[in-house]
Every structure is written in structure tokens, then in C-alpha cells.
PDB file of C-alpha atoms in Angstrom:
ATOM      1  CA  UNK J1221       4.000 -10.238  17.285  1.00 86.00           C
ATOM      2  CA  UNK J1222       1.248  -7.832  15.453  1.00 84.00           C
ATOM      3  CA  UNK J1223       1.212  -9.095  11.689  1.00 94.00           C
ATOM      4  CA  UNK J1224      -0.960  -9.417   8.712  1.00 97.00           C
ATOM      5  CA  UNK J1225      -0.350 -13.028   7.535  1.00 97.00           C
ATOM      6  CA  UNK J1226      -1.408 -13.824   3.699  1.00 98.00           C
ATOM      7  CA  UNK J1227      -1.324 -17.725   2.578  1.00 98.00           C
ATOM      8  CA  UNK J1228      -0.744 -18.748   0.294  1.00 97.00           C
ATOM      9  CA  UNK J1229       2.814 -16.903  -0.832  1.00 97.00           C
ATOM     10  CA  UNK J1230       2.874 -18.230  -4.115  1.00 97.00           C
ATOM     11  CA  UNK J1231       0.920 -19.711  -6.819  1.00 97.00           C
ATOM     12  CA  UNK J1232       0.895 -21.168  -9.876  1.00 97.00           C
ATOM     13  CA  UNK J1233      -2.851 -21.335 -11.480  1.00 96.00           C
ATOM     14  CA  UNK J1234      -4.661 -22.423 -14.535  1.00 97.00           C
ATOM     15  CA  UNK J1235      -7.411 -20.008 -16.429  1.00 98.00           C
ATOM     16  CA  UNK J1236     -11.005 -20.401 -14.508  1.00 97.00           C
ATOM     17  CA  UNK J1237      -9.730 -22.723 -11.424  1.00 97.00           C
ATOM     18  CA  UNK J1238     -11.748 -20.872  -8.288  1.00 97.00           C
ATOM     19  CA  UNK J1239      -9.093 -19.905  -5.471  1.00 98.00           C
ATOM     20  CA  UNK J1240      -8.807 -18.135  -2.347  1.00 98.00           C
ATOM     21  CA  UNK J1241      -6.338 -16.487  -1.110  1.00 98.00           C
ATOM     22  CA  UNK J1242      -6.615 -16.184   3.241  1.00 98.00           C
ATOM     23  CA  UNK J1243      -5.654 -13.014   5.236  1.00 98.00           C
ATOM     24  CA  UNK J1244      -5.442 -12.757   9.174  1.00 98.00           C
ATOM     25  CA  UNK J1245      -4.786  -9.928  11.521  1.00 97.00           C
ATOM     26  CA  UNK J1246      -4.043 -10.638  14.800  1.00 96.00           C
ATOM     27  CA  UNK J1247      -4.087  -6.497  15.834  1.00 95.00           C
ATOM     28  CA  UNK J1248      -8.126  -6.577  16.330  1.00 95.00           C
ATOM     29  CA  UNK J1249      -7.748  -4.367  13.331  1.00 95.00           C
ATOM     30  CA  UNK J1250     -11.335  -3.166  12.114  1.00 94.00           C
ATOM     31  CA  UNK J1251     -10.497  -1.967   8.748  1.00 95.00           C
ATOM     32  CA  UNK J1252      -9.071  -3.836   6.134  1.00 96.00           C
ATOM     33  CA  UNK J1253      -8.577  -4.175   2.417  1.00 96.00           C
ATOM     34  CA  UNK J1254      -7.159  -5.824  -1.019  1.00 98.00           C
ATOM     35  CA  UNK J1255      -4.867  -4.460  -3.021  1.00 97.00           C
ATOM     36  CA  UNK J1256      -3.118  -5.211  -6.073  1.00 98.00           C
ATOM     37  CA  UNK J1257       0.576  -4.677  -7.499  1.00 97.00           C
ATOM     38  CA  UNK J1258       1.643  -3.882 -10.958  1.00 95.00           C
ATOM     39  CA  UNK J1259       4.636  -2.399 -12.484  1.00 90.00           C
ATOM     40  CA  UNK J1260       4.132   1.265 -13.335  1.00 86.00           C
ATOM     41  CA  UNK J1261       0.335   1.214 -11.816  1.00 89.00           C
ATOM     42  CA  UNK J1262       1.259   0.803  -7.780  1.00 89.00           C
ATOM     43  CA  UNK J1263      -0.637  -0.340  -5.579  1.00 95.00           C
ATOM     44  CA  UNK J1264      -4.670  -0.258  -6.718  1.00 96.00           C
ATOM     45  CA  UNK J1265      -7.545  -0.824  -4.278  1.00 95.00           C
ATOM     46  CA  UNK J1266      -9.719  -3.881  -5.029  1.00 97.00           C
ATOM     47  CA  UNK J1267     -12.165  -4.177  -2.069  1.00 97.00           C
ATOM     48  CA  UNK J1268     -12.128  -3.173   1.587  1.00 95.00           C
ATOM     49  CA  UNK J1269     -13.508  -3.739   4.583  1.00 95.00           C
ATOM     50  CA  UNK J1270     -15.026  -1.567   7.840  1.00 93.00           C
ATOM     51  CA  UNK J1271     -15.979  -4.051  10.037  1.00 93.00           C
ATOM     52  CA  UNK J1272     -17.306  -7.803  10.336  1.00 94.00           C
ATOM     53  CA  UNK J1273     -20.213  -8.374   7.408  1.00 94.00           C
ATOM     54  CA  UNK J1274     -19.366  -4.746   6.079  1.00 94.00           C
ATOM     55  CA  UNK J1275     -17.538  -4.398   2.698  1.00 96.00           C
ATOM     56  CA  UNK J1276     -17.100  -2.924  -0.643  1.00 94.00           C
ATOM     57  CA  UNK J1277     -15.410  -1.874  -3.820  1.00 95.00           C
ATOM     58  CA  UNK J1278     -12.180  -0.103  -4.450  1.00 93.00           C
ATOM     59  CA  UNK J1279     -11.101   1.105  -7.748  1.00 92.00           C
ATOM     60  CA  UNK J1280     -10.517  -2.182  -9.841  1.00 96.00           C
ATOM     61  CA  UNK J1281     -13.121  -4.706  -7.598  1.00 97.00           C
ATOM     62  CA  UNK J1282     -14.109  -6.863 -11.326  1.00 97.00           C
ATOM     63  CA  UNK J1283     -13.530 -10.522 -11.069  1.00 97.00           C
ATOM     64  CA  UNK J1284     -13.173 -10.609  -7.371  1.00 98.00           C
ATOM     65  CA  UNK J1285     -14.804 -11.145  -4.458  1.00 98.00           C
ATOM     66  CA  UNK J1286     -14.240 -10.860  -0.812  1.00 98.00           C
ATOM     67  CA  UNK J1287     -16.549 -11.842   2.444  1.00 96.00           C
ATOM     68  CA  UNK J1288     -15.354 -10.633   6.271  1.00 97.00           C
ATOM     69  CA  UNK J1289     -17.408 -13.319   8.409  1.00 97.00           C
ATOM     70  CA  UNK J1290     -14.799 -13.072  11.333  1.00 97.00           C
ATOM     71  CA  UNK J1291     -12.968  -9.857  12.402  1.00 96.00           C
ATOM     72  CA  UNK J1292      -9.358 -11.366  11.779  1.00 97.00           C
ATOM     73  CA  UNK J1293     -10.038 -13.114   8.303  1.00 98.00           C
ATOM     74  CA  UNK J1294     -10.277 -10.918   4.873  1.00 98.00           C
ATOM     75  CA  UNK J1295     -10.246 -13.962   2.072  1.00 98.00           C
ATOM     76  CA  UNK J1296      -9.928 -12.838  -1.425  1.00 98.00           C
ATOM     77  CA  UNK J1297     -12.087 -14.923  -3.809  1.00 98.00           C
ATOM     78  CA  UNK J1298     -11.179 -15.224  -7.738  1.00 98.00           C
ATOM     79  CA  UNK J1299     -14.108 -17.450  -8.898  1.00 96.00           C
ATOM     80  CA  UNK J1300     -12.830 -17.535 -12.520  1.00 97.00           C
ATOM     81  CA  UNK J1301      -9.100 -16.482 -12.669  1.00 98.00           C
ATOM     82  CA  UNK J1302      -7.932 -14.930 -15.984  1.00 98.00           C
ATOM     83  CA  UNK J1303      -4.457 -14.163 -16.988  1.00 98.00           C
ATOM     84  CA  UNK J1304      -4.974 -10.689 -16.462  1.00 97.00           C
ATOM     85  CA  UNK J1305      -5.343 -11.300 -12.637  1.00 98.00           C
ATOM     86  CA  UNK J1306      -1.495 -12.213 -12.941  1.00 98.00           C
ATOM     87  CA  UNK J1307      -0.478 -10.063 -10.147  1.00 98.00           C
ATOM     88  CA  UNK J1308       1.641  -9.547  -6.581  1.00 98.00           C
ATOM     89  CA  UNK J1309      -1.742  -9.240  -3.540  1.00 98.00           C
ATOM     90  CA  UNK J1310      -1.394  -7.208  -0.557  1.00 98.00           C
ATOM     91  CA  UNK J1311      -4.009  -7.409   1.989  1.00 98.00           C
ATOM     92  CA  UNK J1312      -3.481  -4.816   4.800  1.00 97.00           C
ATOM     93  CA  UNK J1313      -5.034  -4.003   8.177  1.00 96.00           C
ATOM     94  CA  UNK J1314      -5.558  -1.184  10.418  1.00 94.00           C
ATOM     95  CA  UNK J1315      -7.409   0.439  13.372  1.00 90.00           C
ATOM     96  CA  UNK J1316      -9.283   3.270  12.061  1.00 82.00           C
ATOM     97  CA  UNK J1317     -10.447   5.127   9.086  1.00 75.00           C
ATOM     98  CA  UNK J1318      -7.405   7.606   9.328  1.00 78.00           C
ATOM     99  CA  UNK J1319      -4.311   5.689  10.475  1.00 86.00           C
ATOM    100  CA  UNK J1320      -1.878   4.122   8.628  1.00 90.00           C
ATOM    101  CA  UNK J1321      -2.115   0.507   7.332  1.00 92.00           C
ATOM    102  CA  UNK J1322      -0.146  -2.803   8.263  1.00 96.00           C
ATOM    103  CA  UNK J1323       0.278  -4.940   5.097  1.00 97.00           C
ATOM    104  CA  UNK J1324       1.100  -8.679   4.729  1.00 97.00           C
ATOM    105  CA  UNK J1325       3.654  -9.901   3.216  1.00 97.00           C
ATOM    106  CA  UNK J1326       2.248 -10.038  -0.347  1.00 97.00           C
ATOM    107  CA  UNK J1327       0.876 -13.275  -2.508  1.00 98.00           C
ATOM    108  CA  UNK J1328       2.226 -13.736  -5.709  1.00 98.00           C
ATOM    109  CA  UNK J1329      -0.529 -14.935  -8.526  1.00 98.00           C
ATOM    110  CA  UNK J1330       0.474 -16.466 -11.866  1.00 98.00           C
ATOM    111  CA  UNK J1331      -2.403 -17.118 -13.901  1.00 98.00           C
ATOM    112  CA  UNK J1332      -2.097 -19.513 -16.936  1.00 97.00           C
TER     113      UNK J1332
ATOM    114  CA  UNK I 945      -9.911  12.096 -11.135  1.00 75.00           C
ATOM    115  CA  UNK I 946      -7.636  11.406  -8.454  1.00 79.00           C
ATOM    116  CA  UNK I 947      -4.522  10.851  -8.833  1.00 87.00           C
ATOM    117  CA  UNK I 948      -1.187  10.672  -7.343  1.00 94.00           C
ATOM    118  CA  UNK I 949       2.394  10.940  -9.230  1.00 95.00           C
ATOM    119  CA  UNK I 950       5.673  10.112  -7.976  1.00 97.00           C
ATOM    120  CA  UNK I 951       9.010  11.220  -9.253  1.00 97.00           C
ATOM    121  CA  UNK I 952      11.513  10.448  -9.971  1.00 97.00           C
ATOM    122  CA  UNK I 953      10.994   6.501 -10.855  1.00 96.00           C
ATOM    123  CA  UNK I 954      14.428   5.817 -10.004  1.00 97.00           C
ATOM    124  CA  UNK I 955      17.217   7.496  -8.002  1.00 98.00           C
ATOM    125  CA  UNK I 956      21.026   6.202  -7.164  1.00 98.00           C
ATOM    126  CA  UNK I 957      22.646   8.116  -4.731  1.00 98.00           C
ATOM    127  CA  UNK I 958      26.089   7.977  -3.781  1.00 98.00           C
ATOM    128  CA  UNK I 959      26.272   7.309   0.135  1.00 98.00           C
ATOM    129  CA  UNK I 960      26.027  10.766   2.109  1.00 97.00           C
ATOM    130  CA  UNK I 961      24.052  12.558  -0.683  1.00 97.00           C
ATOM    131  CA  UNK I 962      20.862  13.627   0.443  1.00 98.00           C
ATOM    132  CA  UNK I 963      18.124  14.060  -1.900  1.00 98.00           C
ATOM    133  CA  UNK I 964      14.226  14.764  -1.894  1.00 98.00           C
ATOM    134  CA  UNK I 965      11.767  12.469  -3.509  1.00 98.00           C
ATOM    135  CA  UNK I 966       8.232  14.014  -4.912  1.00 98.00           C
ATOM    136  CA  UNK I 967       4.840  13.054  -4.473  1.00 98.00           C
ATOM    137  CA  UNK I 968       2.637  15.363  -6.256  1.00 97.00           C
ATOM    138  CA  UNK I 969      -1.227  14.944  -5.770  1.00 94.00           C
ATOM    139  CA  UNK I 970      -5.133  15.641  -7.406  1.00 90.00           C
ATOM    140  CA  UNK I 971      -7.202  14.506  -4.812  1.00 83.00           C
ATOM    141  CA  UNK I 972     -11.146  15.667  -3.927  1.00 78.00           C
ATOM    142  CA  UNK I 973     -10.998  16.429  -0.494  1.00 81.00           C
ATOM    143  CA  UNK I 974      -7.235  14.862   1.196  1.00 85.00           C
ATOM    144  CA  UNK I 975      -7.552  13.544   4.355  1.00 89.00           C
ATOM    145  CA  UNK I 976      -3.727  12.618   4.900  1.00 93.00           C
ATOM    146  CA  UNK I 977      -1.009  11.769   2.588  1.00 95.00           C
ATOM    147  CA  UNK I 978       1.164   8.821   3.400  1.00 96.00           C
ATOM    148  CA  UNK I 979       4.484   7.527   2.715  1.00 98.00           C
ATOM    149  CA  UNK I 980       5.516   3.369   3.044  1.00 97.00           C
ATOM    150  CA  UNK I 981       8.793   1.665   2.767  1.00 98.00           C
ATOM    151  CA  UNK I 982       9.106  -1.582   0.490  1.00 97.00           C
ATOM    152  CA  UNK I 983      11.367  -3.728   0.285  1.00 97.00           C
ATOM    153  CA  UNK I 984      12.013  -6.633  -2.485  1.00 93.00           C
ATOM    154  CA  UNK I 985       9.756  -9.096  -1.547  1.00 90.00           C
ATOM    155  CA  UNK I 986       8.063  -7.718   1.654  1.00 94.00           C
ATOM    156  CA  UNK I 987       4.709  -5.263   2.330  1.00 96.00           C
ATOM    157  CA  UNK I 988       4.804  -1.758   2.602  1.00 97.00           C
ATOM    158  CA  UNK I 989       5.998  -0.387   6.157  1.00 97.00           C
ATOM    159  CA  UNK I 990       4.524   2.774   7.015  1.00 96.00           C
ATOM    160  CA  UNK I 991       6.998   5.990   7.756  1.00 97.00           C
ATOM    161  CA  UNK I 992       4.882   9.317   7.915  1.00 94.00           C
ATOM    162  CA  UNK I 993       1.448  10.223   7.988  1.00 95.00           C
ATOM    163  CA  UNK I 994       0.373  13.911   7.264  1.00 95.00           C
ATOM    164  CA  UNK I 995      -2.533  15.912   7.666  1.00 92.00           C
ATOM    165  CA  UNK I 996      -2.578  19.135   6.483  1.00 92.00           C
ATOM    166  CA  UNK I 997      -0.351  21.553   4.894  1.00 93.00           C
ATOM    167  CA  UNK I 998       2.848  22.853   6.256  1.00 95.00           C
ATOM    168  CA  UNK I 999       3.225  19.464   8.093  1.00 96.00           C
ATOM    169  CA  UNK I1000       6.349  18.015   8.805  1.00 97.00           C
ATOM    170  CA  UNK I1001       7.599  14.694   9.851  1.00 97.00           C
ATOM    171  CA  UNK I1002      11.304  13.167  11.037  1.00 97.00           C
ATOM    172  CA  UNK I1003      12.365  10.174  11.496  1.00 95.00           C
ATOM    173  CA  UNK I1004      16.298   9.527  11.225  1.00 95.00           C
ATOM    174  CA  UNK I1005      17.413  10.787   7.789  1.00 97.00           C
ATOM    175  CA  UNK I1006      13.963  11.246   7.043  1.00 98.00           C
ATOM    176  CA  UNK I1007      12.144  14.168   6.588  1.00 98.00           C
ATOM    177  CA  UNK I1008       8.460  14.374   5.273  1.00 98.00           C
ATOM    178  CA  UNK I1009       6.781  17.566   4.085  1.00 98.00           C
ATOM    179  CA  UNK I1010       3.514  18.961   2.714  1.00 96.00           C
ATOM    180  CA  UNK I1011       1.782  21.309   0.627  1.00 93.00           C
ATOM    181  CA  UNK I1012      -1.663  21.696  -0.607  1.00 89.00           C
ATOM    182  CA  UNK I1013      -0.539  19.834  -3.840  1.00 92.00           C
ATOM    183  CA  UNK I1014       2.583  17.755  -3.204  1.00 96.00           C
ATOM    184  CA  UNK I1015       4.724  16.157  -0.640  1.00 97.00           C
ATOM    185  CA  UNK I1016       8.242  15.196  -0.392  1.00 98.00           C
ATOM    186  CA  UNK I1017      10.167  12.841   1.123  1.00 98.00           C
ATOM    187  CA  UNK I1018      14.027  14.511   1.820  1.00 98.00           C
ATOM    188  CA  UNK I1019      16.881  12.171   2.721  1.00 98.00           C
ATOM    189  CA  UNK I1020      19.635  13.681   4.337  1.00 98.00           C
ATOM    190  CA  UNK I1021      22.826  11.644   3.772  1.00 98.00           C
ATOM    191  CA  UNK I1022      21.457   8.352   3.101  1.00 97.00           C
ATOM    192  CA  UNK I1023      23.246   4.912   3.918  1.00 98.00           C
ATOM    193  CA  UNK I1024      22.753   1.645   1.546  1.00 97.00           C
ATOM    194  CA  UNK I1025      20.102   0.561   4.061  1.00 97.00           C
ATOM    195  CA  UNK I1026      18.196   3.609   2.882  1.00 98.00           C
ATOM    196  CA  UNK I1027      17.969   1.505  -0.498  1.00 98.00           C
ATOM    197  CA  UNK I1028      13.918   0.758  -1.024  1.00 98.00           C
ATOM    198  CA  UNK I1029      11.046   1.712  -2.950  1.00 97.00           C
ATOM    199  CA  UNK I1030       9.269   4.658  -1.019  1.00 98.00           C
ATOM    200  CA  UNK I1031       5.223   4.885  -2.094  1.00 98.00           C
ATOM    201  CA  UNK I1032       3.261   7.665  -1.429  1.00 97.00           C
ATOM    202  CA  UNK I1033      -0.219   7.180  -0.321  1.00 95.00           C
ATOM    203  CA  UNK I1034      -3.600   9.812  -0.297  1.00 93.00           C
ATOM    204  CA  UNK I1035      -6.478   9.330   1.729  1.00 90.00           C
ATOM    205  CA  UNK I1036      -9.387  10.627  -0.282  1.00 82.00           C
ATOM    206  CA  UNK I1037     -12.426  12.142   0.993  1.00 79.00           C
ATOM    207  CA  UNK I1038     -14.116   8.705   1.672  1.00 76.00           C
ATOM    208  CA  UNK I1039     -11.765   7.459   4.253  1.00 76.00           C
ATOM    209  CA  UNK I1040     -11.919   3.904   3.098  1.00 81.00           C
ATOM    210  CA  UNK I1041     -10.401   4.679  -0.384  1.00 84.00           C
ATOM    211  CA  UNK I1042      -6.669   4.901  -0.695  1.00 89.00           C
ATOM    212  CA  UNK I1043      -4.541   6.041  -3.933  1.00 91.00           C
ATOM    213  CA  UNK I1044      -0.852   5.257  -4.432  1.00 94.00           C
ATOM    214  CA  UNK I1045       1.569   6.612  -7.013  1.00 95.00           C
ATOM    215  CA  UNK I1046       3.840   3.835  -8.448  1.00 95.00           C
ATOM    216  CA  UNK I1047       7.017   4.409  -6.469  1.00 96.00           C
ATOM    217  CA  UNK I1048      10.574   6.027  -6.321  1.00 97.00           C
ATOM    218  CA  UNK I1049      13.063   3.338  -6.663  1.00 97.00           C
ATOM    219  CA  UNK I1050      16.174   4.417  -4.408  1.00 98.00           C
ATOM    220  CA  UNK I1051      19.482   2.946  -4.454  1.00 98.00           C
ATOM    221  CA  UNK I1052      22.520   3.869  -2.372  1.00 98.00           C
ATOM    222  CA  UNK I1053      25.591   3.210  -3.036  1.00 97.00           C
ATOM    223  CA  UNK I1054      28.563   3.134  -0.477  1.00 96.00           C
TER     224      UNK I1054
END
């Protein structure tokens, strides 16, 4: 079955603990990117990816990081997690620069 | 600065009353407009992609339409399982950036 799988779904975090959050495609997908969830704000762009080694910043990138080493994995890196980063994470897939996207099934990040 | 906007936030429909849900737009350069599915506790599916203006998609009791600065999203008699939060997406002029408005809440009641 094609999916975007995010791990973990859930957690629970204290103020500065580094984390990582994994994503995997299993479409051969070459794009694929971050986003974050907010009441009122939608869905906002943190980083994205075009291919293997090849990234950069969306719209609100600060205090994260990403790396794309393999061409299924997308890990989202919060080195110093701050309250503020209290949010539902989406990381989605897809083939090419105009189609639509496949998401996962979202992580959801307390920070504390 | 782009931008997209949704309206309304919220809609309840009685079962069988079709509506139209707006996605109004400033982008620099649009390269499609997309609308997603949600569902509590789940991604976004994807529904429509469009391109240009005077585009139209279908899909059951879905109809998508565009215009140089807004799309909508019509539902023609909608069933409960029509209830979801419907995002609309733009595709900017770098193809790697995507903007989405907040959502239209639907519910349908039988």
C-alpha cells in the first residue's frame, strides 16, 4: 500500500530535549516536505525537499532542521524544542514539482 | 505577500443541501490551486488539482472551479460522509512552496 508513515504519533516533551521525528515514503516520491498545523494558521511550510541531499526552507523553517540522506526518509530535527513548537506535523510526499501531495498521518508535539 | 483565505470557517448543512465553499487567493505567479480532504485525526487527501482559469473538476458531489482570483469548492446535496475540513492549497511560482488557507469546517447533518 503507497503511504507516508510518520513515527512517532504522539509525544509528550520537555523544553530543550533534542528529538526527531522519522518520515518514510514508500511511492519513490522525489519531493517532499514539513509542515506544521495550527488553529486558524493551516497548514505552514517548514522545509522541503527535491531530491536526496537537496533541501531547504519554507515559510516558518526557525528552530528546525531536516537532512534527506536516503530517498524514502525526511526526519525532522528540533535540536532545542520550545513550547512554541507545540504543534500537529505533517510530512508529505509526492512525484513532481506540480502534482498533488500524499501526507502522513500527522505527529502530534506537546512541548513542556 | 501571498496569501490564501478560506470562507466560510464553518458550515452545517442539512443533508441534500448543496452549498459552495470559497477559496480566494494573492499569489505571485499560481501554478495550480489545490483542494485536500481532512479528517479528525488523519492527513490531508487530495480531491482536485487546477491549473488555470475556467477549470473545472468533478468528482461525485464535488465540483471544483477557478478564476484568476478564487476557487470554489460546490457540493451538490451532500451526505454526513461529506462532513470534513476541506483546505485549499496554491502552488506559488517556485514550485516547491505551497500556501494553505486555514480550512472550511463542514458538517452534515442527516
Amino acid at each position: 500500500e503507497a503511504q507516508v508513515t510518520q513515527n512517532p504519533r504522539y509525544l509528550i516533551t520537555v523544553t530543550g530535549k533534542k528529538l526527531t521525528v522519522t518520515c518514510s515514503q514508500n511511492m519513490n516520491h522525489e519531493y517532499m516536505s514539513w509542515y506544521r498545523q495550527d488553529p486558524g494558521l493551516g497548514l505552514r511550510q517548514i522545509y522541503y525537499s527535491m531530491n536526496v541531499e537537496v533541501t531547504d526552507k519554507g515559510d516558518v523553517p526557525e528552530g528546525y532542521k531536516v537532512s534527506r540522506k536516503e530517498k524514502r526518509n525526511f526526519p525532522l530535527i528540533l535540536e532545542s524544542p520550545s513550547p512554541n513548537q507545540t504543534s500537529l506535523y505533517f510530512c508529505a510526499s509526492r512525484t513532481g514539482a506540480g502534482t498533488e501531495a500524499f501526507f502522513g498521518q500527522g505527529t502530534r508535539l506537546t512541548v513542556v | 505577500e501571498d496569501q490564501v483565505t478560506q470562507s466560510p470557517e464553518a458550515l452545517r448543512l442539512q443533508e441534500g443541501e448543496s452549498s459552495s465553499l470559497n477559496c480566494s487567493y494573492t499569489v505571485s505567479g499560481l501554478r495550480g490551486l489545490f483542494w485536500y480532504r481532512q479528517d479528525p485525526g488523519k492527513g490531508p487527501e487530495f480531491l482536485f488539482t487546477l491549473y488555470s482559469a475556467g477549470e473545472e473538476k468533478e468528482k461525485e458531489r464535488l465540483k471544483a472551479t477557478l478564476t484568476k482570483k478564487e476557487s470554489f469548492l460546490h457540493i451538490t446535496a451532500p451526505k454526513p460522509e461529506d462532513s470534513a475540513t476541506y483546505l485549499c492549497a496554491v502552488q506559488a511560482y517556485n514550485f516547491n512552496k505551497f500556501y494553505f488557507g486555514s480550512g472550511t469546517k463542514l458538517n452534515v447533518k442527516p
